[in-house]
PDB file of N, CA and C in Angstrom:
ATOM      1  N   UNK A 190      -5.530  -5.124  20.476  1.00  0.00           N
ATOM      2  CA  UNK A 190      -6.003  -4.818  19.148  1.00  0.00           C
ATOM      3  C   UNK A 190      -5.425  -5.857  18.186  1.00  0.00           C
ATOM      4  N   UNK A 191      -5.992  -6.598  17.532  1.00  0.00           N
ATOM      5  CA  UNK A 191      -5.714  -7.338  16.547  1.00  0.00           C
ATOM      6  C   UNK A 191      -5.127  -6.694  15.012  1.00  0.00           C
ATOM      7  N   UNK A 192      -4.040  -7.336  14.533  1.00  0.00           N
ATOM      8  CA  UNK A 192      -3.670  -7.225  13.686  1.00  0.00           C
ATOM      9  C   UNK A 192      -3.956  -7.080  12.332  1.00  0.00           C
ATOM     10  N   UNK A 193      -4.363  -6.109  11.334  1.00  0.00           N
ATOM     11  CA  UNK A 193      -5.104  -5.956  10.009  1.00  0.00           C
ATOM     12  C   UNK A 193      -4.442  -7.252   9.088  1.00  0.00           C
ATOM     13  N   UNK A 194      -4.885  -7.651   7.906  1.00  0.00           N
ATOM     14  CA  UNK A 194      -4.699  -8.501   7.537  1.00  0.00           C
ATOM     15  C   UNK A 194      -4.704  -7.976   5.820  1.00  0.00           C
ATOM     16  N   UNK A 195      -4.293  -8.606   4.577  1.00  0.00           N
ATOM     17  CA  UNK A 195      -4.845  -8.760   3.211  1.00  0.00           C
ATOM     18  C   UNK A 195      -5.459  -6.680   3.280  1.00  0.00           C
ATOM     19  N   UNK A 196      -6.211  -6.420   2.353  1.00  0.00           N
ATOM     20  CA  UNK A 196      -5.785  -5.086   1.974  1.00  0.00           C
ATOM     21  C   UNK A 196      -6.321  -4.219   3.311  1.00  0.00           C
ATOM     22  N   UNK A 197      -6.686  -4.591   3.874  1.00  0.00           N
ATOM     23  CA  UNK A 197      -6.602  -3.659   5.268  1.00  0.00           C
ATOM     24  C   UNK A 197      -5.158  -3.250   5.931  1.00  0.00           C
ATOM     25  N   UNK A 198      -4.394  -4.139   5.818  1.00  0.00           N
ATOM     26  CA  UNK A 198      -2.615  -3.863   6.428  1.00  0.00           C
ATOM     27  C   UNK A 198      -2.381  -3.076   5.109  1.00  0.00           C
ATOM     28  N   UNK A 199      -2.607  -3.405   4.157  1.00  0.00           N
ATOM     29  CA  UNK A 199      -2.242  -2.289   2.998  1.00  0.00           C
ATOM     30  C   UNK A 199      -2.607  -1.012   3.089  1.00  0.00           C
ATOM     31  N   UNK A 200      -3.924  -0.580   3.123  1.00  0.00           N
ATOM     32  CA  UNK A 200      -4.432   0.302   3.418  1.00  0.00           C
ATOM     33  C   UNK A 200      -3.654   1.353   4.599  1.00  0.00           C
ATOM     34  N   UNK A 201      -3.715   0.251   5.349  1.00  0.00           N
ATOM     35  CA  UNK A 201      -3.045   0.959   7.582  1.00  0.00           C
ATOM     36  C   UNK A 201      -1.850   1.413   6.806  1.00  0.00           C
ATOM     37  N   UNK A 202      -0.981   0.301   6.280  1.00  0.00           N
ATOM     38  CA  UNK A 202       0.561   0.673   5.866  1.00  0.00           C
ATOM     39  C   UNK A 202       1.013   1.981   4.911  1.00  0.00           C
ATOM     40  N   UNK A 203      -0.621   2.248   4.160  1.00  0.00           N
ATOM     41  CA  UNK A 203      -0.014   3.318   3.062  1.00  0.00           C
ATOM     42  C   UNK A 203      -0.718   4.510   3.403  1.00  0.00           C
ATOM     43  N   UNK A 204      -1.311   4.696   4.669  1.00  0.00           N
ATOM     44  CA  UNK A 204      -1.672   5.528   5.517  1.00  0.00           C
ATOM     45  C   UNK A 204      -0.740   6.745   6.012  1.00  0.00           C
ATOM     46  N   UNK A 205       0.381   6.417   5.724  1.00  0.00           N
ATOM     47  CA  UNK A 205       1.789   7.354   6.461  1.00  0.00           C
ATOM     48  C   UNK A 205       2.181   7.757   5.320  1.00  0.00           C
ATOM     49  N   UNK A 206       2.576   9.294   4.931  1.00  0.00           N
ATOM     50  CA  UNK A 206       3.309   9.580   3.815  1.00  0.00           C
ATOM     51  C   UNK A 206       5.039   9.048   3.421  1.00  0.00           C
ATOM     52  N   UNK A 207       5.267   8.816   4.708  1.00  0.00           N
ATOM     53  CA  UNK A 207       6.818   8.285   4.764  1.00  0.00           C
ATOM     54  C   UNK A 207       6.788   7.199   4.135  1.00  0.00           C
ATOM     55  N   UNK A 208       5.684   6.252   4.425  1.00  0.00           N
ATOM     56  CA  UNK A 208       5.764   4.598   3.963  1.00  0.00           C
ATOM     57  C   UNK A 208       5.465   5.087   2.551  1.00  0.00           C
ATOM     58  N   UNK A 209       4.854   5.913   1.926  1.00  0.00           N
ATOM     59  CA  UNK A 209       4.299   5.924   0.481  1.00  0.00           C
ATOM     60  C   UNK A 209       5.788   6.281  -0.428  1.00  0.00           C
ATOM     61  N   UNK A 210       6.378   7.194   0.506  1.00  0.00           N
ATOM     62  CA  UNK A 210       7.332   7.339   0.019  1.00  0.00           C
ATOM     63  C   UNK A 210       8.681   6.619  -0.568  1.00  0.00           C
ATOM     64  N   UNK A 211       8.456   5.541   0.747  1.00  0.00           N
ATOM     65  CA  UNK A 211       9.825   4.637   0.511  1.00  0.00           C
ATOM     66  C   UNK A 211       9.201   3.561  -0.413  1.00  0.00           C
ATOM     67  N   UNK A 212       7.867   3.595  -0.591  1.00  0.00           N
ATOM     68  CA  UNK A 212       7.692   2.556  -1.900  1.00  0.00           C
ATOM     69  C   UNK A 212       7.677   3.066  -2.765  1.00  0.00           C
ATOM     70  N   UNK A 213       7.477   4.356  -2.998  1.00  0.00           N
ATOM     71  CA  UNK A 213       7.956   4.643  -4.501  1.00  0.00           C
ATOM     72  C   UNK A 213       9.259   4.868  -4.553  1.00  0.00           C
ATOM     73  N   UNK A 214       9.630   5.155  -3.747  1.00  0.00           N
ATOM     74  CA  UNK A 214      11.418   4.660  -3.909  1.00  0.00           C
ATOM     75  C   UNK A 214      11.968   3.486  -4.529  1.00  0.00           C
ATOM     76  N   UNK A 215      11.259   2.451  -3.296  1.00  0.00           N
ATOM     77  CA  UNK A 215      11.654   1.366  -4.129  1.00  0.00           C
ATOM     78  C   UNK A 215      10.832   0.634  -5.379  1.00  0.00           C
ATOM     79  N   UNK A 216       9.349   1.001  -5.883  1.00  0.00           N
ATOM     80  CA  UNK A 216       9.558   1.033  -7.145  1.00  0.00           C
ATOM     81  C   UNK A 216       9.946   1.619  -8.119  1.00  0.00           C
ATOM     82  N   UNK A 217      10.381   2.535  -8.085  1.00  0.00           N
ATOM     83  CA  UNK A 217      11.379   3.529  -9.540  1.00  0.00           C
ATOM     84  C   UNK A 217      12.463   2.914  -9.187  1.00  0.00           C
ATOM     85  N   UNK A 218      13.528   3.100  -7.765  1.00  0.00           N
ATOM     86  CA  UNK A 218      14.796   2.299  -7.822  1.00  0.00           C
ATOM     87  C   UNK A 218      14.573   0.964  -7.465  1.00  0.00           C
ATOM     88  N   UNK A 219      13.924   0.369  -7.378  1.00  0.00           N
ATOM     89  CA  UNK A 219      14.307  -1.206  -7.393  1.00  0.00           C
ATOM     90  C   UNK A 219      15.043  -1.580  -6.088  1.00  0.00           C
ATOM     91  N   UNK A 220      15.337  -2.800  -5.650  1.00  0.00           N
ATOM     92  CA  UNK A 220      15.910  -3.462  -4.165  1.00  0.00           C
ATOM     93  C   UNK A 220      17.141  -2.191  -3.885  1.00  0.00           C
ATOM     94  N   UNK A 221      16.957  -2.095  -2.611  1.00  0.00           N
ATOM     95  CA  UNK A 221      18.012  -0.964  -1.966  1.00  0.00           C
ATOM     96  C   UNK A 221      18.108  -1.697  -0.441  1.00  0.00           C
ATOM     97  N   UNK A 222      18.627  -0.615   0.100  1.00  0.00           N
ATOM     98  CA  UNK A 222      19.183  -1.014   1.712  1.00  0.00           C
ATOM     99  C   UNK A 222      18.653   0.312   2.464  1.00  0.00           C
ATOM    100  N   UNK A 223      18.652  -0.303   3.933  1.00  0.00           N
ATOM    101  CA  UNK A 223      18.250   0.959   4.406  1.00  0.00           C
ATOM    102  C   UNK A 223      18.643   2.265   4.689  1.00  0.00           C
ATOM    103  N   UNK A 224      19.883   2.379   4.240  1.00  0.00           N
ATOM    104  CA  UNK A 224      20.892   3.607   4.214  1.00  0.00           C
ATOM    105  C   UNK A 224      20.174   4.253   3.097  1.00  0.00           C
ATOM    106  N   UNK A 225      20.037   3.560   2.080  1.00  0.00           N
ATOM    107  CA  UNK A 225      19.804   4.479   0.521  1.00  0.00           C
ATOM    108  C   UNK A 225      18.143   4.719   0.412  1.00  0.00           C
ATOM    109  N   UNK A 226      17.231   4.168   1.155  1.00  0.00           N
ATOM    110  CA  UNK A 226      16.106   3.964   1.413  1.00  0.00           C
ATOM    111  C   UNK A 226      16.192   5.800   2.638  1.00  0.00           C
ATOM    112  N   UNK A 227      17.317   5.984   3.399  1.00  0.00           N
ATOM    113  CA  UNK A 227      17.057   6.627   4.526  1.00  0.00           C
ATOM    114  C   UNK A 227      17.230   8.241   4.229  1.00  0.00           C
ATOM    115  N   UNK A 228      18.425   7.839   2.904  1.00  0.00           N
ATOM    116  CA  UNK A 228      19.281   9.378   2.754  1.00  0.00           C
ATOM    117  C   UNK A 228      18.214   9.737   1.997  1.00  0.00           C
ATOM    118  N   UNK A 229      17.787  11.280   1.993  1.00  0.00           N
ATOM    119  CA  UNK A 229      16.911  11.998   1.714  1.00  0.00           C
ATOM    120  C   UNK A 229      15.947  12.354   1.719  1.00  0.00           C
ATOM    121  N   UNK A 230      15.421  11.335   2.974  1.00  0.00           N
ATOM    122  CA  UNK A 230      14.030  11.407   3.782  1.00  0.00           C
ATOM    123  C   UNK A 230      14.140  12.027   4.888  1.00  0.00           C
ATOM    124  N   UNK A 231      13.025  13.039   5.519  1.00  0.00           N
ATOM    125  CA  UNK A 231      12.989  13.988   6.205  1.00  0.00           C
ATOM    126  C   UNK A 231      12.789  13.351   7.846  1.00  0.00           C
ATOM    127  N   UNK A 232      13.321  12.346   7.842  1.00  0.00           N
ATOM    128  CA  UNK A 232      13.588  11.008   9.091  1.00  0.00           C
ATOM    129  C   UNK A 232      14.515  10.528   9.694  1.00  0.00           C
ATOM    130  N   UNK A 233      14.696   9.986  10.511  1.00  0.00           N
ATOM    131  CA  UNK A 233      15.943   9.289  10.834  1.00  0.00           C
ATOM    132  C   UNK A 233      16.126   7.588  10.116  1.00  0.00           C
ATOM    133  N   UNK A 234      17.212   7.404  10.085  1.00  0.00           N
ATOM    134  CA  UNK A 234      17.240   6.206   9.869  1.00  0.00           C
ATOM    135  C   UNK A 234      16.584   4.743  10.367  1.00  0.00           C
ATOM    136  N   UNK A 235      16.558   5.045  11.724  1.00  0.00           N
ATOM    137  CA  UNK A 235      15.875   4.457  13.001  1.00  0.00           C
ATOM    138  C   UNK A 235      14.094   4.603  12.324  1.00  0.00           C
ATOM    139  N   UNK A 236      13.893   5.534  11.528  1.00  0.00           N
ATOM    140  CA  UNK A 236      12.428   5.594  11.978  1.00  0.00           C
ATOM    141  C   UNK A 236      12.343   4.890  10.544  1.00  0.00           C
ATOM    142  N   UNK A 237      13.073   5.168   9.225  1.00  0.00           N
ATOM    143  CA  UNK A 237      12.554   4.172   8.119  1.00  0.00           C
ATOM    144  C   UNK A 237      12.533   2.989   8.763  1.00  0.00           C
ATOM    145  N   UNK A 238      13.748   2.773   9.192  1.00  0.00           N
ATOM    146  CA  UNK A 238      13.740   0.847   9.579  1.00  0.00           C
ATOM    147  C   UNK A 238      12.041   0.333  10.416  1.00  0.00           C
ATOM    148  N   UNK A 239      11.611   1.423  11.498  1.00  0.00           N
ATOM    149  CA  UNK A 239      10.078   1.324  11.710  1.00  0.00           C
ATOM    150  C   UNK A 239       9.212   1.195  10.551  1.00  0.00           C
ATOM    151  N   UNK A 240       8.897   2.060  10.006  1.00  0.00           N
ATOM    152  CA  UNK A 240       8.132   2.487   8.533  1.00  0.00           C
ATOM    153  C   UNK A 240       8.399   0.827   7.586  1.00  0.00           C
ATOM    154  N   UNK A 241       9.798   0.234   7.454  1.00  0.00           N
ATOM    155  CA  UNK A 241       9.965  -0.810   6.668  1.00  0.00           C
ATOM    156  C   UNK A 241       8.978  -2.085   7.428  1.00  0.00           C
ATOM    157  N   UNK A 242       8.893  -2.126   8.676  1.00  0.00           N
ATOM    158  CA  UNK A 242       8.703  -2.947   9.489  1.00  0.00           C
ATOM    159  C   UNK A 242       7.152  -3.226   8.839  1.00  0.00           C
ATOM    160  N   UNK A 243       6.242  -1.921   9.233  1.00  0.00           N
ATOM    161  CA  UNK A 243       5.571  -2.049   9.130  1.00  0.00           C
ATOM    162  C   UNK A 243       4.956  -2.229   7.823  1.00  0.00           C
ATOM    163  N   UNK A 244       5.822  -2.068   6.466  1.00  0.00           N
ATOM    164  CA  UNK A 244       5.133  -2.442   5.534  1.00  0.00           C
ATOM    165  C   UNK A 244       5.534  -3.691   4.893  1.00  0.00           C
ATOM    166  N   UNK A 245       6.644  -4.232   5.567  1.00  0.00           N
ATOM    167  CA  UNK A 245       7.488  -5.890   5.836  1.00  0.00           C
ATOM    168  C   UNK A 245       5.785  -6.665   6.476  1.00  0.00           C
ATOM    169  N   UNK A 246       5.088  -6.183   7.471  1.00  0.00           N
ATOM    170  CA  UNK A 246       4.059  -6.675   7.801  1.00  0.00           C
ATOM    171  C   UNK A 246       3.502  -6.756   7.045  1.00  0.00           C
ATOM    172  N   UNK A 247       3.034  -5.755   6.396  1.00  0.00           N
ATOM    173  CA  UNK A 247       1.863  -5.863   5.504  1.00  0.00           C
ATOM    174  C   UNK A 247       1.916  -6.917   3.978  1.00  0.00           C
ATOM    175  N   UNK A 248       2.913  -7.025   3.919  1.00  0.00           N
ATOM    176  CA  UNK A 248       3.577  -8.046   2.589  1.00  0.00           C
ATOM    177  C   UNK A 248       4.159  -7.598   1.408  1.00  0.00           C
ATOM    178  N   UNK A 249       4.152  -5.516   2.098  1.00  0.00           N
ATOM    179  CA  UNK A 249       4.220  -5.065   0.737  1.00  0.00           C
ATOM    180  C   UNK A 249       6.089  -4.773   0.491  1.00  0.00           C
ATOM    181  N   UNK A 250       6.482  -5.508   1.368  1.00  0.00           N
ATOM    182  CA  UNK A 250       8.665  -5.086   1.089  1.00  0.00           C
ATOM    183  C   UNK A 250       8.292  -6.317   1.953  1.00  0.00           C
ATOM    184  N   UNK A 251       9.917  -7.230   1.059  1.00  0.00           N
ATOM    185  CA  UNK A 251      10.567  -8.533   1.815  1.00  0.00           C
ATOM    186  C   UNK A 251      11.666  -7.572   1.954  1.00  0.00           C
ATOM    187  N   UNK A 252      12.298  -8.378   2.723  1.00  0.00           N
ATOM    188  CA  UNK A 252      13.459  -8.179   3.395  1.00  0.00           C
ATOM    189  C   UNK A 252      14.420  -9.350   3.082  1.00  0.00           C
ATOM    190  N   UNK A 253      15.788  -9.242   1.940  1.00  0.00           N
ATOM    191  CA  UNK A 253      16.761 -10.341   2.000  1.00  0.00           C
ATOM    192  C   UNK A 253      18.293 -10.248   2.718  1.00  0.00           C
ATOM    193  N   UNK A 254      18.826 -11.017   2.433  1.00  0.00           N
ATOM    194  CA  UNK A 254      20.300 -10.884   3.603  1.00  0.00           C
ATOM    195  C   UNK A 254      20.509 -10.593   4.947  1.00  0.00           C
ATOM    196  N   UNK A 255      21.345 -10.572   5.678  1.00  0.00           N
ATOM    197  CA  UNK A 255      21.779 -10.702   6.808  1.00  0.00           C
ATOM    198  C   UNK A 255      21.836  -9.361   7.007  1.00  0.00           C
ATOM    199  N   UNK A 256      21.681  -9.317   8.559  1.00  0.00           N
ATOM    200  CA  UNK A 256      20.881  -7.886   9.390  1.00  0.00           C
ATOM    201  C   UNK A 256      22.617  -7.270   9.112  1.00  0.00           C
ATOM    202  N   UNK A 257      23.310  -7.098   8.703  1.00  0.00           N
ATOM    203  CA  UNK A 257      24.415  -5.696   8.956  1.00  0.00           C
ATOM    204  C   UNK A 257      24.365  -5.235   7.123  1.00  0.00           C
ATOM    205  N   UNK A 258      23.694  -5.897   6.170  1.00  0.00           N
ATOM    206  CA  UNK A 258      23.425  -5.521   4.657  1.00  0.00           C
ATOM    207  C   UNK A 258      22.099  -6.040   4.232  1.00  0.00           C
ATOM    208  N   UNK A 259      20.811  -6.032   5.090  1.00  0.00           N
ATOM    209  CA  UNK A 259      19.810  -5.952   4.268  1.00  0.00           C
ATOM    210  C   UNK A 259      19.286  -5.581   3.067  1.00  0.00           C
ATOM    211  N   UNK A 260      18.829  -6.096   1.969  1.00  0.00           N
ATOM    212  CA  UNK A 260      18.280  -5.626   1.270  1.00  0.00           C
ATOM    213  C   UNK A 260      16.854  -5.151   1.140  1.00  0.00           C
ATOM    214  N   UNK A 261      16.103  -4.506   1.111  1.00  0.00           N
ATOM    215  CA  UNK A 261      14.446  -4.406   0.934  1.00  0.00           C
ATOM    216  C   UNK A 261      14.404  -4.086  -0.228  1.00  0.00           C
ATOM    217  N   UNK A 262      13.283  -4.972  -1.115  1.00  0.00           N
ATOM    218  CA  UNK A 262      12.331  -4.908  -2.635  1.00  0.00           C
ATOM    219  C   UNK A 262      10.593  -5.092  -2.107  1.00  0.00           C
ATOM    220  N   UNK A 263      10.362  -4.010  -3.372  1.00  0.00           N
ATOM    221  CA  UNK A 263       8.935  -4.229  -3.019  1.00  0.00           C
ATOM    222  C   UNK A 263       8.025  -5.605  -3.364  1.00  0.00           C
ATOM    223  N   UNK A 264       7.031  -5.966  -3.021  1.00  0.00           N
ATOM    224  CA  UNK A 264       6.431  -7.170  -3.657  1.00  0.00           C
ATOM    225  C   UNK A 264       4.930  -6.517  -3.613  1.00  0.00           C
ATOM    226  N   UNK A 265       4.289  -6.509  -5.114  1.00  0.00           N
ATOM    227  CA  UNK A 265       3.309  -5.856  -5.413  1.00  0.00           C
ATOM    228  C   UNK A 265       2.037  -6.572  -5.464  1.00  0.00           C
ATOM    229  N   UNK A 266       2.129  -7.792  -5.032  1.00  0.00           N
ATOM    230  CA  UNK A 266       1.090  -8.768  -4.594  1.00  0.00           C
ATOM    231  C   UNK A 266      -0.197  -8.113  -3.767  1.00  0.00           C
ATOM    232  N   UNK A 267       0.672  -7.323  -2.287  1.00  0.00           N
ATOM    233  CA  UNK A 267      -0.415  -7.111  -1.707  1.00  0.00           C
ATOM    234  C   UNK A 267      -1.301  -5.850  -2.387  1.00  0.00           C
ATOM    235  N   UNK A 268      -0.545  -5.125  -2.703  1.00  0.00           N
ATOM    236  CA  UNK A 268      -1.214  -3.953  -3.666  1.00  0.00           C
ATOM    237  C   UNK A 268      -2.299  -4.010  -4.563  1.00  0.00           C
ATOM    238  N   UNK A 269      -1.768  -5.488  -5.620  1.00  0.00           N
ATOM    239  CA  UNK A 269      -2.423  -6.009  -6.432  1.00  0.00           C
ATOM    240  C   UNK A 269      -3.966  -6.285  -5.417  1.00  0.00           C
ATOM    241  N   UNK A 270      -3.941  -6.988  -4.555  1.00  0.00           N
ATOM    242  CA  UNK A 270      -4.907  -7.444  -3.868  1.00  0.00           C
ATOM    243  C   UNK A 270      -5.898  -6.308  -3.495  1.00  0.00           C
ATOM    244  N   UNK A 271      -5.385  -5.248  -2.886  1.00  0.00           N
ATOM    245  CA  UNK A 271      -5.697  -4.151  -2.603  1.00  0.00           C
ATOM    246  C   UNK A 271      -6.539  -3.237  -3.757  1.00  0.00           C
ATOM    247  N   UNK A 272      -6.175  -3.434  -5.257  1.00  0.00           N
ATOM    248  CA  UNK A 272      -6.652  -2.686  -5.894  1.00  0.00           C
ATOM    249  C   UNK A 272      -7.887  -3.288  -6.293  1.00  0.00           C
ATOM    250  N   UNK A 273      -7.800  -4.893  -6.490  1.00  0.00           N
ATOM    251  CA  UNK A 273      -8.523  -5.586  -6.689  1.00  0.00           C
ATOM    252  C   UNK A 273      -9.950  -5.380  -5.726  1.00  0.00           C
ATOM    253  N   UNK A 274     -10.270  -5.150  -4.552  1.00  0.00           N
ATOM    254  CA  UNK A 274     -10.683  -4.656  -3.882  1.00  0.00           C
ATOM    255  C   UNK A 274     -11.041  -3.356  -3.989  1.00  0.00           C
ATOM    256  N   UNK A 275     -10.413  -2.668  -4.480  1.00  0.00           N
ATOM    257  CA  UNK A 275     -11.305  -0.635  -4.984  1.00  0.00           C
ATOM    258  C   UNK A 275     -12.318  -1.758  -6.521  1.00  0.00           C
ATOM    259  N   UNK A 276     -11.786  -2.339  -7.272  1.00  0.00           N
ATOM    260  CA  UNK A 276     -12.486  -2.504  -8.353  1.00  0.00           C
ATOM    261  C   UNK A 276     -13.501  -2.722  -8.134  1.00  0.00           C
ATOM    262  N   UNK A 277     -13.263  -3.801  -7.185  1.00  0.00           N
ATOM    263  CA  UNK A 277     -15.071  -4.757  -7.012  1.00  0.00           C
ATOM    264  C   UNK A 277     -15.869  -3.677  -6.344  1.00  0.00           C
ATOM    265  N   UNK A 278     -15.393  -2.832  -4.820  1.00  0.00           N
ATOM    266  CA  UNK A 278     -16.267  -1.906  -4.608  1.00  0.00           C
ATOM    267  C   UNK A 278     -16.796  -0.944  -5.255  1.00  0.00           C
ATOM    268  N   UNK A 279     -15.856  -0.699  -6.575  1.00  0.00           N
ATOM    269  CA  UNK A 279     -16.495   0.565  -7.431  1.00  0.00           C
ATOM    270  C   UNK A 279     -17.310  -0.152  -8.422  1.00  0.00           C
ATOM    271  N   UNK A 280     -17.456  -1.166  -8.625  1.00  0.00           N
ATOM    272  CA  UNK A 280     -18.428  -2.137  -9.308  1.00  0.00           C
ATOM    273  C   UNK A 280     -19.625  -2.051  -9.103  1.00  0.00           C
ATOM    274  N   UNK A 281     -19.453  -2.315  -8.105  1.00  0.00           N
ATOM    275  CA  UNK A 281     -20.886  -2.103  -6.920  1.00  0.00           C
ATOM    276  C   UNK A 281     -21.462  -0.781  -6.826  1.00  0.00           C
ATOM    277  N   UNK A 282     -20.932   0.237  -6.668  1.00  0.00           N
ATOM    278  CA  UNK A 282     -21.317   1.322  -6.503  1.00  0.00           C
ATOM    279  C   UNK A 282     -21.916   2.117  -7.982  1.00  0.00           C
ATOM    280  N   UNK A 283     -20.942   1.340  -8.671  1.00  0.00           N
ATOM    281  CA  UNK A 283     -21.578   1.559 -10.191  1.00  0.00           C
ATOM    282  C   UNK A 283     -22.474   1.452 -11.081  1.00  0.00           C
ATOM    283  N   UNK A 284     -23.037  -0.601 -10.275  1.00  0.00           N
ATOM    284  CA  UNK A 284     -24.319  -0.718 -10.305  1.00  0.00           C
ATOM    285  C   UNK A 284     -25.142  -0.544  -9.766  1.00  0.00           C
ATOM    286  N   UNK A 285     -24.784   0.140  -8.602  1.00  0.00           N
ATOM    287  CA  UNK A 285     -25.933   0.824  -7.144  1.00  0.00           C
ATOM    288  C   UNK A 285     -26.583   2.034  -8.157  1.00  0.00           C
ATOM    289  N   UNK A 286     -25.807   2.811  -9.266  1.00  0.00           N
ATOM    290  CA  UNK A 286     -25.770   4.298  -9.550  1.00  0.00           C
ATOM    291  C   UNK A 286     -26.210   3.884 -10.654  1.00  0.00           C
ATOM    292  N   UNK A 287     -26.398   2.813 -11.446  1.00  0.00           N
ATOM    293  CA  UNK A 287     -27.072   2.811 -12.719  1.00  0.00           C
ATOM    294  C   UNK A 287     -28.520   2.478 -12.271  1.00  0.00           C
ATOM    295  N   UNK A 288     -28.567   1.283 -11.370  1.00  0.00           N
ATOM    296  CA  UNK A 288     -29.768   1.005 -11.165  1.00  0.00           C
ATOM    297  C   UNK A 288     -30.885   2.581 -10.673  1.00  0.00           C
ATOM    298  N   UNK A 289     -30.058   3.095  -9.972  1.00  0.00           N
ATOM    299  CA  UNK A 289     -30.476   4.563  -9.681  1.00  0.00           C
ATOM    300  C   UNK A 289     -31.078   5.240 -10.541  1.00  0.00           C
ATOM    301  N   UNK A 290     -30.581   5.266 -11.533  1.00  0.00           N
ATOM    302  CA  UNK A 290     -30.734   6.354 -12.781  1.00  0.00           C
ATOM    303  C   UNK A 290     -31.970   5.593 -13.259  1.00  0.00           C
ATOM    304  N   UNK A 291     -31.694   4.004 -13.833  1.00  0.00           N
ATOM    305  CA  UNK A 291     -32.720   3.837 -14.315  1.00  0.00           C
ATOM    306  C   UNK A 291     -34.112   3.728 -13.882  1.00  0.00           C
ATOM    307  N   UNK A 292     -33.905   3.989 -12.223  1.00  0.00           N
ATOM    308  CA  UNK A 292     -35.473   4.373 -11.608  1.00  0.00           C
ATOM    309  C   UNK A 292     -36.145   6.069 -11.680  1.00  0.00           C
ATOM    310  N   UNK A 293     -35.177   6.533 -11.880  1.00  0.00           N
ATOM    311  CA  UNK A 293     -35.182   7.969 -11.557  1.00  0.00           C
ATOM    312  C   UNK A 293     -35.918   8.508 -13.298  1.00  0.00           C
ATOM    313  N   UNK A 294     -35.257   7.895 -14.078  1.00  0.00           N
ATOM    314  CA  UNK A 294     -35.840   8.034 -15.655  1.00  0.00           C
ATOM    315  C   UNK A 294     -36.810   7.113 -16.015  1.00  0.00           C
ATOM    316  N   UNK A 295     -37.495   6.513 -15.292  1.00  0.00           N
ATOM    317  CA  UNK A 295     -38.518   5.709 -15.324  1.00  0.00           C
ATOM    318  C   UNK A 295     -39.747   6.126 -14.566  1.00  0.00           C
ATOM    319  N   UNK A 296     -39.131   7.152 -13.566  1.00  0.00           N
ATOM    320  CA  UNK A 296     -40.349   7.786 -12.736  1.00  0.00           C
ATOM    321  C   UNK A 296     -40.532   9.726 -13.455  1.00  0.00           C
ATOM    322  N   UNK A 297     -40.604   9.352 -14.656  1.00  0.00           N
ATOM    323  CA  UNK A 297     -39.942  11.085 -15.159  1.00  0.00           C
ATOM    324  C   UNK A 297     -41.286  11.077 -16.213  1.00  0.00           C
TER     325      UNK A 297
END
């Protein structure tokens, strides 16, 4: 299976309530570690560090410092990209639904 890419890995990544969670973690608190990322999630520690991984893939958390004090911050790039993407599709759908109307009140 090939790897999702740009807002599809976004999408896969914010698919899990755990991952949604630790990003709003780390956007209200800002760069943390995975201890403070771990305490008060209904998880093991072992399984955020998974959960980080996978949204380290997606582009949406870097990862700085050396593996015994990591830091993880979010980077809202891919998100950005991601939303950018609902816009244009609801664009579309918007002018799918006007053009609609204006056949529908034209055949009245």
């Amino acid at each position: 299976m090939s790897r999702a890419t740009g807002p599809d890995a976004v999408f896969q990544a914010l698919s899990d309530p755990t991952r949604r969670e630790v990003m709003r973690r780390l956007s209200q608190d800002g760069p943390t570690t995975l201890g403070e990322l771990a305490s008060g999630l209904p998880v093991t520690r072992q399984a955020v560090s998974k959960h980080l991984v996978v949204l380290e893939d997606a582009g949406l958390v870097h990862a700085s410092g050396d593996t015994r004090r990591r830091t993880y911050r979010l980077t809202p790039r891919p998100l950005a990209d991601a939303m950018g993407w609902m816009v244009d599709v609801g664009a579309e759908w918007d002018d799918r639904l006007d053009a609609l109307r204006r056949h529908v009140e034209r055949g009245r």
